[in-house]
Amino acid sequence: MTYYHFQDIVKESIGVLILCSLIAVLTGQVLYSMQDQLIAAPVFLVFVPVINGLGGNLGSIFGARITSALHLGSITKLSDKELHKNAAMSVFLGVTVYGLLAIIIYGVAPFLHLEINIDVMKFLLIFILSGVILTIGVMCIILVTAFLSFQRGIDPDNTVIPVVTTLGDSLGILSLLGMIWVIGI
Amino acid sequence: MGEILVGSFFGQLDLEMLPGLIVLVPAIIGLRGNISVALGSRLGSGFHLGVIDFSRSWRGEVKENIIASLLLSSFMSIIIGVFAYGTCRLFGLSSMGIFYFVGIALMAGFVSGMALATLAILTVYVAFRRGYDPDNITGPVLATLGDIITIVCILGASLLMKGVVP
């Protein structure tokens, strides 16, 4: 007899996978509704995985630090100074990293045969602002998930990452499209 | 840089020829990550628990894990295709036929699932051989390569569907 059985694995995973897929399809619909703008400026299509990937990385680092701090007792409530320092650091990291990436993409785009037919300032603004909104949004999701889990005696390490990866991707696309819509291209 | 590469493939998708294709993209990429990272994580735990021991018994355990991963990939891909088509109709958006949605999702989901399952086993095996903890390696490797492999599979599947079914 084997330790793992495919029937059990399938049974235990299918619920959460269906839920995640439904959220992702709805995100896809939002993307579809803005498809014309995206085709007009394909460079933003290139951004989608980049923004999401970075948001996920920044989020998991923040999440890992918060859950460890909760376990260690160095953060106990939302008004803790320690928490504010961590949050400020993450936002600062977000601005820096997204700014840097915007510059890299701006430089790399011609080699990928992607035209950037919009104003440089608008380009930078859309990229950095959507990155910052994503970072702050992901941080809020992490804090709510971590504190709620901790209060109920659930190990936040088991809840924070799945919640962040699922909601983070949707939020990344929404913040990018939101900024394109607000600033205009 | 890996992410930029993914994005540039993403830019190649022929979105105007296959209306609604873009709806599938986040769902399939997300699904791929969820299934294959979970597979990598189970293989890692199995390794720590001692039930997957590469020096003797591992084929049975790995087989169960792969069957589960491929079953989930196929079934969820069909669900995603149906969801995508259904929501397009629900919101009254123009879309390609349901056959295209399910066909592209299933093909891309299954092929990338196979590739990533192989990659997951390989990663755990190499980590084991070098004495690393597989938990530190499978996550990042599968997440990054998974995005690239999946988007290439979506691109391939959509080109194939467009060619085969005019």
mmCIF file of C-alpha atoms in Angstrom:
data_model
loop_
_atom_site.group_PDB
_atom_site.id
_atom_site.type_symbol
_atom_site.label_atom_id
_atom_site.label_comp_id
_atom_site.label_asym_id
_atom_site.label_seq_id
_atom_site.Cartn_x
_atom_site.Cartn_y
_atom_site.Cartn_z
ATOM 1 C CA MET A 1 0.000 0.000 0.000
ATOM 2 C CA THR A 2 1.215 3.481 -0.768
ATOM 3 C CA TYR A 3 1.105 6.439 1.597
ATOM 4 C CA TYR A 4 -0.460 8.730 -1.007
ATOM 5 C CA HIS A 5 -3.693 7.851 -2.841
ATOM 6 C CA PHE A 6 -4.682 9.833 -5.876
ATOM 7 C CA GLN A 7 -8.386 9.643 -4.900
ATOM 8 C CA ASP A 8 -7.687 11.434 -1.586
ATOM 9 C CA ILE A 9 -5.461 14.070 -3.170
ATOM 10 C CA VAL A 10 -8.114 14.828 -5.802
ATOM 11 C CA LYS A 11 -10.918 14.931 -3.228
ATOM 12 C CA GLU A 12 -9.056 17.281 -0.881
ATOM 13 C CA SER A 13 -7.866 19.715 -3.563
ATOM 14 C CA ILE A 14 -10.855 20.016 -5.846
ATOM 15 C CA GLY A 15 -12.926 22.447 -3.765
ATOM 16 C CA VAL A 16 -10.284 25.117 -3.345
ATOM 17 C CA LEU A 17 -9.186 24.693 -6.978
ATOM 18 C CA ILE A 18 -12.710 25.283 -8.299
ATOM 19 C CA LEU A 19 -13.008 28.407 -6.145
ATOM 20 C CA CYS A 20 -9.612 29.749 -7.301
ATOM 21 C CA SER A 21 -10.449 29.004 -10.949
ATOM 22 C CA LEU A 22 -13.734 30.876 -10.726
ATOM 23 C CA ILE A 23 -11.972 33.945 -9.279
ATOM 24 C CA ALA A 24 -9.317 33.710 -12.013
ATOM 25 C CA VAL A 25 -11.902 33.414 -14.822
ATOM 26 C CA LEU A 26 -13.657 36.518 -13.512
ATOM 27 C CA THR A 27 -10.311 38.326 -13.499
ATOM 28 C CA GLY A 28 -9.877 37.174 -17.087
ATOM 29 C CA GLN A 29 -13.241 38.724 -17.928
ATOM 30 C CA VAL A 30 -12.028 42.077 -16.565
ATOM 31 C CA LEU A 31 -8.949 41.720 -18.761
ATOM 32 C CA TYR A 32 -11.205 40.901 -21.725
ATOM 33 C CA SER A 33 -13.313 43.995 -21.144
ATOM 34 C CA MET A 34 -10.177 46.152 -21.506
ATOM 35 C CA GLN A 35 -8.723 44.113 -24.384
ATOM 36 C CA ASP A 36 -8.908 46.931 -26.929
ATOM 37 C CA GLN A 37 -6.825 49.277 -24.786
ATOM 38 C CA LEU A 38 -4.364 46.470 -24.099
ATOM 39 C CA ILE A 39 -3.955 45.696 -27.797
ATOM 40 C CA ALA A 40 -3.464 49.376 -28.492
ATOM 41 C CA ALA A 41 -0.563 49.406 -26.021
ATOM 42 C CA PRO A 42 0.810 45.836 -25.980
ATOM 43 C CA VAL A 43 3.614 46.799 -23.628
ATOM 44 C CA PHE A 44 1.091 46.720 -20.777
ATOM 45 C CA LEU A 45 0.185 43.137 -21.645
ATOM 46 C CA VAL A 46 3.836 42.362 -21.041
ATOM 47 C CA PHE A 47 3.499 43.961 -17.609
ATOM 48 C CA VAL A 48 0.782 41.690 -16.313
ATOM 49 C CA PRO A 49 2.993 38.725 -15.312
ATOM 50 C CA VAL A 50 5.775 41.070 -14.177
ATOM 51 C CA ILE A 51 3.542 43.082 -11.846
ATOM 52 C CA ASN A 52 1.910 39.953 -10.487
ATOM 53 C CA GLY A 53 5.189 38.136 -9.972
ATOM 54 C CA LEU A 54 6.715 41.037 -8.079
ATOM 55 C CA GLY A 55 3.587 41.660 -6.030
ATOM 56 C CA GLY A 56 3.615 37.990 -5.066
ATOM 57 C CA ASN A 57 7.281 38.149 -4.064
ATOM 58 C CA LEU A 58 6.912 41.346 -2.032
ATOM 59 C CA GLY A 59 3.732 39.974 -0.456
ATOM 60 C CA SER A 60 5.233 36.642 0.532
ATOM 61 C CA ILE A 61 8.222 38.354 2.147
ATOM 62 C CA PHE A 62 5.948 40.662 4.148
ATOM 63 C CA GLY A 63 3.644 37.749 4.976
ATOM 64 C CA ALA A 64 6.488 35.547 6.143
ATOM 65 C CA ARG A 65 7.824 38.316 8.388
ATOM 66 C CA ILE A 66 4.418 39.114 9.886
ATOM 67 C CA THR A 67 3.570 35.483 10.616
ATOM 68 C CA SER A 68 6.982 34.933 12.224
ATOM 69 C CA ALA A 69 6.559 38.101 14.313
ATOM 70 C CA LEU A 70 3.107 36.937 15.432
ATOM 71 C CA HIS A 71 4.561 33.598 16.490
ATOM 72 C CA LEU A 72 7.436 35.285 18.317
ATOM 73 C CA GLY A 73 5.122 37.785 19.984
ATOM 74 C CA SER A 74 7.022 40.842 18.729
ATOM 75 C CA ILE A 75 3.799 41.995 17.015
ATOM 76 C CA THR A 76 0.541 41.588 18.902
ATOM 77 C CA LYS A 77 -1.815 44.259 17.588
ATOM 78 C CA LEU A 78 -2.336 46.459 14.526
ATOM 79 C CA SER A 79 -1.007 49.580 16.276
ATOM 80 C CA ASP A 80 2.391 48.056 17.049
ATOM 81 C CA LYS A 81 5.363 50.197 15.988
ATOM 82 C CA GLU A 82 7.157 47.082 14.784
ATOM 83 C CA LEU A 83 4.338 46.472 12.325
ATOM 84 C CA HIS A 84 4.381 50.047 11.027
ATOM 85 C CA LYS A 85 8.116 49.800 10.410
ATOM 86 C CA ASN A 86 7.627 46.588 8.423
ATOM 87 C CA ALA A 87 4.778 48.080 6.405
ATOM 88 C CA ALA A 88 6.735 51.237 5.599
ATOM 89 C CA MET A 89 9.693 49.124 4.494
ATOM 90 C CA SER A 90 7.507 47.062 2.157
ATOM 91 C CA VAL A 91 5.967 50.125 0.523
ATOM 92 C CA PHE A 92 9.415 51.678 0.107
ATOM 93 C CA LEU A 93 10.673 48.407 -1.411
ATOM 94 C CA GLY A 94 7.640 48.364 -3.705
ATOM 95 C CA VAL A 95 8.226 51.888 -5.042
ATOM 96 C CA THR A 96 11.927 51.187 -5.606
ATOM 97 C CA VAL A 97 11.489 47.809 -7.288
ATOM 98 C CA TYR A 98 8.579 48.850 -9.508
ATOM 99 C CA GLY A 99 10.383 52.051 -10.495
ATOM 100 C CA LEU A 100 13.470 50.063 -11.410
ATOM 101 C CA LEU A 101 11.407 47.587 -13.411
ATOM 102 C CA ALA A 102 9.617 50.324 -15.308
ATOM 103 C CA ILE A 103 13.012 51.655 -16.396
ATOM 104 C CA ILE A 104 14.247 48.169 -17.372
ATOM 105 C CA ILE A 105 11.106 47.464 -19.398
ATOM 106 C CA TYR A 106 11.355 50.848 -21.064
ATOM 107 C CA GLY A 107 14.886 49.962 -22.096
ATOM 108 C CA VAL A 108 14.154 46.368 -23.130
ATOM 109 C CA ALA A 109 10.906 47.009 -25.037
ATOM 110 C CA PRO A 110 12.540 48.038 -28.360
ATOM 111 C CA PHE A 111 14.445 44.734 -28.455
ATOM 112 C CA LEU A 112 11.191 42.818 -28.023
ATOM 113 C CA HIS A 113 9.665 44.772 -30.917
ATOM 114 C CA LEU A 114 7.215 46.462 -28.581
ATOM 115 C CA GLU A 115 6.386 50.041 -29.294
ATOM 116 C CA ILE A 116 5.889 52.319 -26.328
ATOM 117 C CA ASN A 117 3.663 54.886 -27.933
ATOM 118 C CA ILE A 118 2.757 56.777 -24.795
ATOM 119 C CA ASP A 119 4.285 59.534 -22.733
ATOM 120 C CA VAL A 120 7.268 58.442 -20.582
ATOM 121 C CA MET A 121 5.838 60.114 -17.481
ATOM 122 C CA LYS A 122 2.470 58.441 -17.929
ATOM 123 C CA PHE A 123 4.219 55.129 -18.474
ATOM 124 C CA LEU A 124 6.231 55.427 -15.265
ATOM 125 C CA LEU A 125 3.252 56.728 -13.318
ATOM 126 C CA ILE A 126 0.960 53.878 -14.368
ATOM 127 C CA PHE A 127 3.575 51.288 -13.580
ATOM 128 C CA ILE A 128 4.697 52.637 -10.194
ATOM 129 C CA LEU A 129 1.216 53.554 -8.957
ATOM 130 C CA SER A 130 -0.310 50.193 -9.861
ATOM 131 C CA GLY A 131 2.667 48.481 -8.207
ATOM 132 C CA VAL A 132 2.216 50.511 -5.023
ATOM 133 C CA ILE A 133 -1.556 49.933 -4.947
ATOM 134 C CA LEU A 134 -0.948 46.210 -5.389
ATOM 135 C CA THR A 135 1.691 46.164 -2.628
ATOM 136 C CA ILE A 136 -0.592 47.997 -0.185
ATOM 137 C CA GLY A 137 -3.590 45.838 -1.152
ATOM 138 C CA VAL A 138 -1.632 42.622 -0.694
ATOM 139 C CA MET A 139 -0.369 43.881 2.675
ATOM 140 C CA CYS A 140 -3.943 44.557 3.840
ATOM 141 C CA ILE A 141 -5.027 41.066 2.728
ATOM 142 C CA ILE A 142 -2.051 39.584 4.578
ATOM 143 C CA LEU A 143 -2.741 41.508 7.784
ATOM 144 C CA VAL A 144 -6.435 40.579 7.844
ATOM 145 C CA THR A 145 -5.689 36.920 7.091
ATOM 146 C CA ALA A 146 -2.805 36.698 9.557
ATOM 147 C CA PHE A 147 -4.586 38.402 12.467
ATOM 148 C CA LEU A 148 -7.877 36.544 11.930
ATOM 149 C CA SER A 149 -6.096 33.183 11.723
ATOM 150 C CA PHE A 150 -3.980 33.925 14.769
ATOM 151 C CA GLN A 151 -6.999 34.963 16.849
ATOM 152 C CA ARG A 152 -8.743 31.718 15.978
ATOM 153 C CA GLY A 153 -5.744 29.631 16.844
ATOM 154 C CA ILE A 154 -4.966 28.670 13.235
ATOM 155 C CA ASP A 155 -1.329 28.770 12.195
ATOM 156 C CA PRO A 156 -1.144 31.815 9.868
ATOM 157 C CA ASP A 157 1.632 30.095 7.895
ATOM 158 C CA ASN A 158 -1.006 27.771 6.436
ATOM 159 C CA THR A 159 -3.480 30.464 5.424
ATOM 160 C CA VAL A 160 -1.537 33.573 4.373
ATOM 161 C CA ILE A 161 0.270 32.195 1.297
ATOM 162 C CA PRO A 162 -2.692 30.503 -0.489
ATOM 163 C CA VAL A 163 -4.887 33.553 0.114
ATOM 164 C CA VAL A 164 -2.208 35.947 -1.126
ATOM 165 C CA THR A 165 -1.364 33.980 -4.274
ATOM 166 C CA THR A 166 -5.000 33.709 -5.333
ATOM 167 C CA LEU A 167 -6.171 37.230 -4.520
ATOM 168 C CA GLY A 168 -2.819 38.854 -5.352
ATOM 169 C CA ASP A 169 -2.954 37.926 -9.053
ATOM 170 C CA SER A 170 -6.469 39.260 -9.452
ATOM 171 C CA LEU A 171 -5.586 42.431 -7.581
ATOM 172 C CA GLY A 172 -2.479 42.919 -9.757
ATOM 173 C CA ILE A 173 -4.516 42.875 -12.959
ATOM 174 C CA LEU A 174 -7.222 45.077 -11.453
ATOM 175 C CA SER A 175 -4.776 47.718 -10.190
ATOM 176 C CA LEU A 176 -2.949 47.854 -13.528
ATOM 177 C CA LEU A 177 -6.171 48.197 -15.518
ATOM 178 C CA GLY A 178 -7.517 50.672 -12.966
ATOM 179 C CA MET A 179 -4.464 52.896 -13.415
ATOM 180 C CA ILE A 180 -4.627 52.634 -17.227
ATOM 181 C CA TRP A 181 -8.263 53.666 -16.990
ATOM 182 C CA VAL A 182 -7.613 56.569 -14.569
ATOM 183 C CA ILE A 183 -4.468 57.972 -16.184
ATOM 184 C CA GLY A 184 -5.378 57.055 -19.755
ATOM 185 C CA ILE A 185 -3.071 55.985 -22.564
ATOM 186 C CA MET B 1 13.754 38.664 -16.178
ATOM 187 C CA GLY B 2 11.891 35.364 -16.413
ATOM 188 C CA GLU B 3 8.677 37.273 -15.938
ATOM 189 C CA ILE B 4 9.488 39.681 -18.755
ATOM 190 C CA LEU B 5 10.062 36.679 -21.041
ATOM 191 C CA VAL B 6 6.647 35.314 -20.045
ATOM 192 C CA GLY B 7 5.125 38.667 -20.816
ATOM 193 C CA SER B 8 6.657 38.858 -24.255
ATOM 194 C CA PHE B 9 5.159 35.455 -25.134
ATOM 195 C CA PHE B 10 1.900 36.755 -23.753
ATOM 196 C CA GLY B 11 2.179 39.618 -26.254
ATOM 197 C CA GLN B 12 2.335 37.088 -29.117
ATOM 198 C CA LEU B 13 -1.113 35.644 -28.428
ATOM 199 C CA ASP B 14 -3.486 36.292 -31.266
ATOM 200 C CA LEU B 15 -6.199 37.822 -29.145
ATOM 201 C CA GLU B 16 -8.294 39.306 -31.906
ATOM 202 C CA MET B 17 -8.595 36.083 -33.901
ATOM 203 C CA LEU B 18 -9.832 34.099 -30.921
ATOM 204 C CA PRO B 19 -12.224 36.339 -28.984
ATOM 205 C CA GLY B 20 -12.327 35.477 -25.290
ATOM 206 C CA LEU B 21 -8.986 33.641 -25.282
ATOM 207 C CA ILE B 22 -7.601 36.202 -22.840
ATOM 208 C CA VAL B 23 -10.175 35.069 -20.258
ATOM 209 C CA LEU B 24 -8.463 31.671 -20.066
ATOM 210 C CA VAL B 25 -4.959 33.001 -19.479
ATOM 211 C CA PRO B 26 -5.038 34.009 -15.786
ATOM 212 C CA ALA B 27 -7.128 30.963 -14.900
ATOM 213 C CA ILE B 28 -4.836 28.410 -16.575
ATOM 214 C CA ILE B 29 -1.670 30.026 -15.213
ATOM 215 C CA GLY B 30 -3.168 30.172 -11.720
ATOM 216 C CA LEU B 31 -4.347 26.571 -11.918
ATOM 217 C CA ARG B 32 -0.957 25.414 -13.135
ATOM 218 C CA GLY B 33 0.737 27.088 -10.176
ATOM 219 C CA ASN B 34 -1.744 25.723 -7.667
ATOM 220 C CA ILE B 35 -1.560 22.134 -8.908
ATOM 221 C CA SER B 36 2.149 21.839 -9.595
ATOM 222 C CA VAL B 37 3.386 23.725 -6.539
ATOM 223 C CA ALA B 38 1.105 21.520 -4.422
ATOM 224 C CA LEU B 39 2.617 18.478 -6.164
ATOM 225 C CA GLY B 40 6.138 19.711 -5.451
ATOM 226 C CA SER B 41 5.186 20.395 -1.858
ATOM 227 C CA ARG B 42 3.697 16.892 -1.422
ATOM 228 C CA LEU B 43 6.763 15.272 -2.949
ATOM 229 C CA GLY B 44 8.903 17.324 -0.565
ATOM 230 C CA SER B 45 6.817 16.269 2.446
ATOM 231 C CA GLY B 46 6.836 12.655 1.256
ATOM 232 C CA PHE B 47 10.582 12.860 1.067
ATOM 233 C CA HIS B 48 10.857 14.274 4.598
ATOM 234 C CA LEU B 49 8.429 11.666 5.931
ATOM 235 C CA GLY B 50 10.583 8.979 4.400
ATOM 236 C CA VAL B 51 7.766 7.536 2.262
ATOM 237 C CA ILE B 52 9.554 8.658 -0.901
ATOM 238 C CA ASP B 53 13.034 7.230 -0.708
ATOM 239 C CA PHE B 54 14.901 7.427 -3.979
ATOM 240 C CA SER B 55 17.274 4.671 -2.977
ATOM 241 C CA ARG B 56 14.475 2.095 -2.820
ATOM 242 C CA SER B 57 10.678 2.538 -2.926
ATOM 243 C CA TRP B 58 9.436 5.627 -4.687
ATOM 244 C CA ARG B 59 7.715 4.591 -7.900
ATOM 245 C CA GLY B 60 4.352 3.781 -6.290
ATOM 246 C CA GLU B 61 4.113 7.022 -4.308
ATOM 247 C CA VAL B 62 5.245 9.168 -7.191
ATOM 248 C CA LYS B 63 2.775 7.411 -9.493
ATOM 249 C CA GLU B 64 -0.171 8.185 -7.195
ATOM 250 C CA ASN B 65 0.901 11.829 -7.007
ATOM 251 C CA ILE B 66 1.257 12.154 -10.758
ATOM 252 C CA ILE B 67 -2.091 10.488 -11.463
ATOM 253 C CA ALA B 68 -3.731 12.929 -9.027
ATOM 254 C CA SER B 69 -1.978 15.914 -10.586
ATOM 255 C CA LEU B 70 -2.925 14.957 -14.156
ATOM 256 C CA LEU B 71 -6.523 14.087 -13.237
ATOM 257 C CA LEU B 72 -6.908 17.455 -11.501
ATOM 258 C CA SER B 73 -5.280 19.269 -14.441
ATOM 259 C CA SER B 74 -7.610 17.690 -16.990
ATOM 260 C CA PHE B 75 -10.776 18.039 -14.964
ATOM 261 C CA MET B 76 -10.086 21.623 -13.873
ATOM 262 C CA SER B 77 -9.114 22.649 -17.422
ATOM 263 C CA ILE B 78 -12.508 21.488 -18.682
ATOM 264 C CA ILE B 79 -14.198 23.373 -15.827
ATOM 265 C CA ILE B 80 -12.214 26.529 -16.648
ATOM 266 C CA GLY B 81 -13.162 26.255 -20.338
ATOM 267 C CA VAL B 82 -16.833 25.937 -19.417
ATOM 268 C CA PHE B 83 -16.614 28.784 -16.848
ATOM 269 C CA ALA B 84 -14.926 31.055 -19.378
ATOM 270 C CA TYR B 85 -17.491 30.329 -22.083
ATOM 271 C CA GLY B 86 -20.374 30.587 -19.611
ATOM 272 C CA THR B 87 -19.302 33.972 -18.234
ATOM 273 C CA CYS B 88 -18.782 35.326 -21.762
ATOM 274 C CA ARG B 89 -22.362 34.359 -22.624
ATOM 275 C CA LEU B 90 -23.642 35.612 -19.282
ATOM 276 C CA PHE B 91 -22.112 39.070 -19.791
ATOM 277 C CA GLY B 92 -23.160 39.084 -23.442
ATOM 278 C CA LEU B 93 -19.581 39.322 -24.753
ATOM 279 C CA SER B 94 -18.554 38.066 -28.159
ATOM 280 C CA SER B 95 -16.678 34.789 -27.825
ATOM 281 C CA MET B 96 -15.342 31.821 -29.717
ATOM 282 C CA GLY B 97 -17.264 28.531 -29.435
ATOM 283 C CA ILE B 98 -17.205 26.408 -26.286
ATOM 284 C CA PHE B 99 -15.276 23.759 -28.226
ATOM 285 C CA TYR B 100 -12.371 26.213 -28.601
ATOM 286 C CA PHE B 101 -12.418 27.220 -24.936
ATOM 287 C CA VAL B 102 -12.434 23.667 -23.618
ATOM 288 C CA GLY B 103 -10.045 22.412 -26.313
ATOM 289 C CA ILE B 104 -7.419 25.094 -25.700
ATOM 290 C CA ALA B 105 -7.732 24.858 -21.907
ATOM 291 C CA LEU B 106 -7.533 21.060 -21.915
ATOM 292 C CA MET B 107 -4.605 20.865 -24.307
ATOM 293 C CA ALA B 108 -2.619 23.599 -22.568
ATOM 294 C CA GLY B 109 -3.533 22.300 -19.107
ATOM 295 C CA PHE B 110 -2.633 18.687 -19.813
ATOM 296 C CA VAL B 111 0.614 19.298 -21.706
ATOM 297 C CA SER B 112 1.911 21.846 -19.190
ATOM 298 C CA GLY B 113 0.760 19.533 -16.383
ATOM 299 C CA MET B 114 2.853 16.678 -17.794
ATOM 300 C CA ALA B 115 5.873 18.929 -18.270
ATOM 301 C CA LEU B 116 5.646 20.366 -14.765
ATOM 302 C CA ALA B 117 5.051 17.005 -13.097
ATOM 303 C CA THR B 118 8.247 15.738 -14.730
ATOM 304 C CA LEU B 119 10.034 18.884 -13.638
ATOM 305 C CA ALA B 120 8.753 18.529 -10.068
ATOM 306 C CA ILE B 121 10.091 14.966 -9.750
ATOM 307 C CA LEU B 122 13.365 15.964 -11.339
ATOM 308 C CA THR B 123 13.771 18.918 -8.961
ATOM 309 C CA VAL B 124 13.046 16.844 -5.863
ATOM 310 C CA TYR B 125 15.382 14.127 -7.105
ATOM 311 C CA VAL B 126 18.246 16.527 -7.817
ATOM 312 C CA ALA B 127 17.709 18.282 -4.459
ATOM 313 C CA PHE B 128 17.776 14.880 -2.761
ATOM 314 C CA ARG B 129 20.967 13.859 -4.575
ATOM 315 C CA ARG B 130 22.751 17.050 -3.568
ATOM 316 C CA GLY B 131 21.525 16.928 -0.002
ATOM 317 C CA TYR B 132 19.348 20.060 -0.220
ATOM 318 C CA ASP B 133 15.960 20.406 1.410
ATOM 319 C CA PRO B 134 13.540 20.103 -1.575
ATOM 320 C CA ASP B 135 11.067 22.452 0.153
ATOM 321 C CA ASN B 136 13.456 25.354 -0.475
ATOM 322 C CA ILE B 137 13.818 24.618 -4.179
ATOM 323 C CA THR B 138 10.622 23.217 -5.707
ATOM 324 C CA GLY B 139 8.462 26.282 -4.976
ATOM 325 C CA PRO B 140 10.531 28.937 -6.785
ATOM 326 C CA VAL B 141 11.585 26.580 -9.624
ATOM 327 C CA LEU B 142 8.045 25.405 -10.368
ATOM 328 C CA ALA B 143 6.455 28.834 -9.991
ATOM 329 C CA THR B 144 8.839 30.600 -12.378
ATOM 330 C CA LEU B 145 9.317 27.875 -15.001
ATOM 331 C CA GLY B 146 5.633 27.000 -14.675
ATOM 332 C CA ASP B 147 4.551 30.433 -15.894
ATOM 333 C CA ILE B 148 6.832 30.240 -18.926
ATOM 334 C CA ILE B 149 5.891 26.644 -19.854
ATOM 335 C CA THR B 150 2.183 27.340 -19.401
ATOM 336 C CA ILE B 151 2.071 30.451 -21.553
ATOM 337 C CA VAL B 152 3.990 28.627 -24.317
ATOM 338 C CA CYS B 153 1.462 25.767 -24.065
ATOM 339 C CA ILE B 154 -1.479 28.178 -24.306
ATOM 340 C CA LEU B 155 0.134 29.805 -27.341
ATOM 341 C CA GLY B 156 0.735 26.403 -28.971
ATOM 342 C CA ALA B 157 -2.744 25.098 -28.184
ATOM 343 C CA SER B 158 -4.452 28.196 -29.548
ATOM 344 C CA LEU B 159 -2.390 28.136 -32.757
ATOM 345 C CA LEU B 160 -3.215 24.450 -33.186
ATOM 346 C CA MET B 161 -6.939 24.948 -32.565
ATOM 347 C CA LYS B 162 -7.026 27.862 -34.967
ATOM 348 C CA GLY B 163 -5.267 25.787 -37.634
ATOM 349 C CA VAL B 164 -7.238 22.564 -37.184
ATOM 350 C CA VAL B 165 -10.692 24.087 -36.792
ATOM 351 C CA PRO B 166 -11.171 26.966 -39.214
#
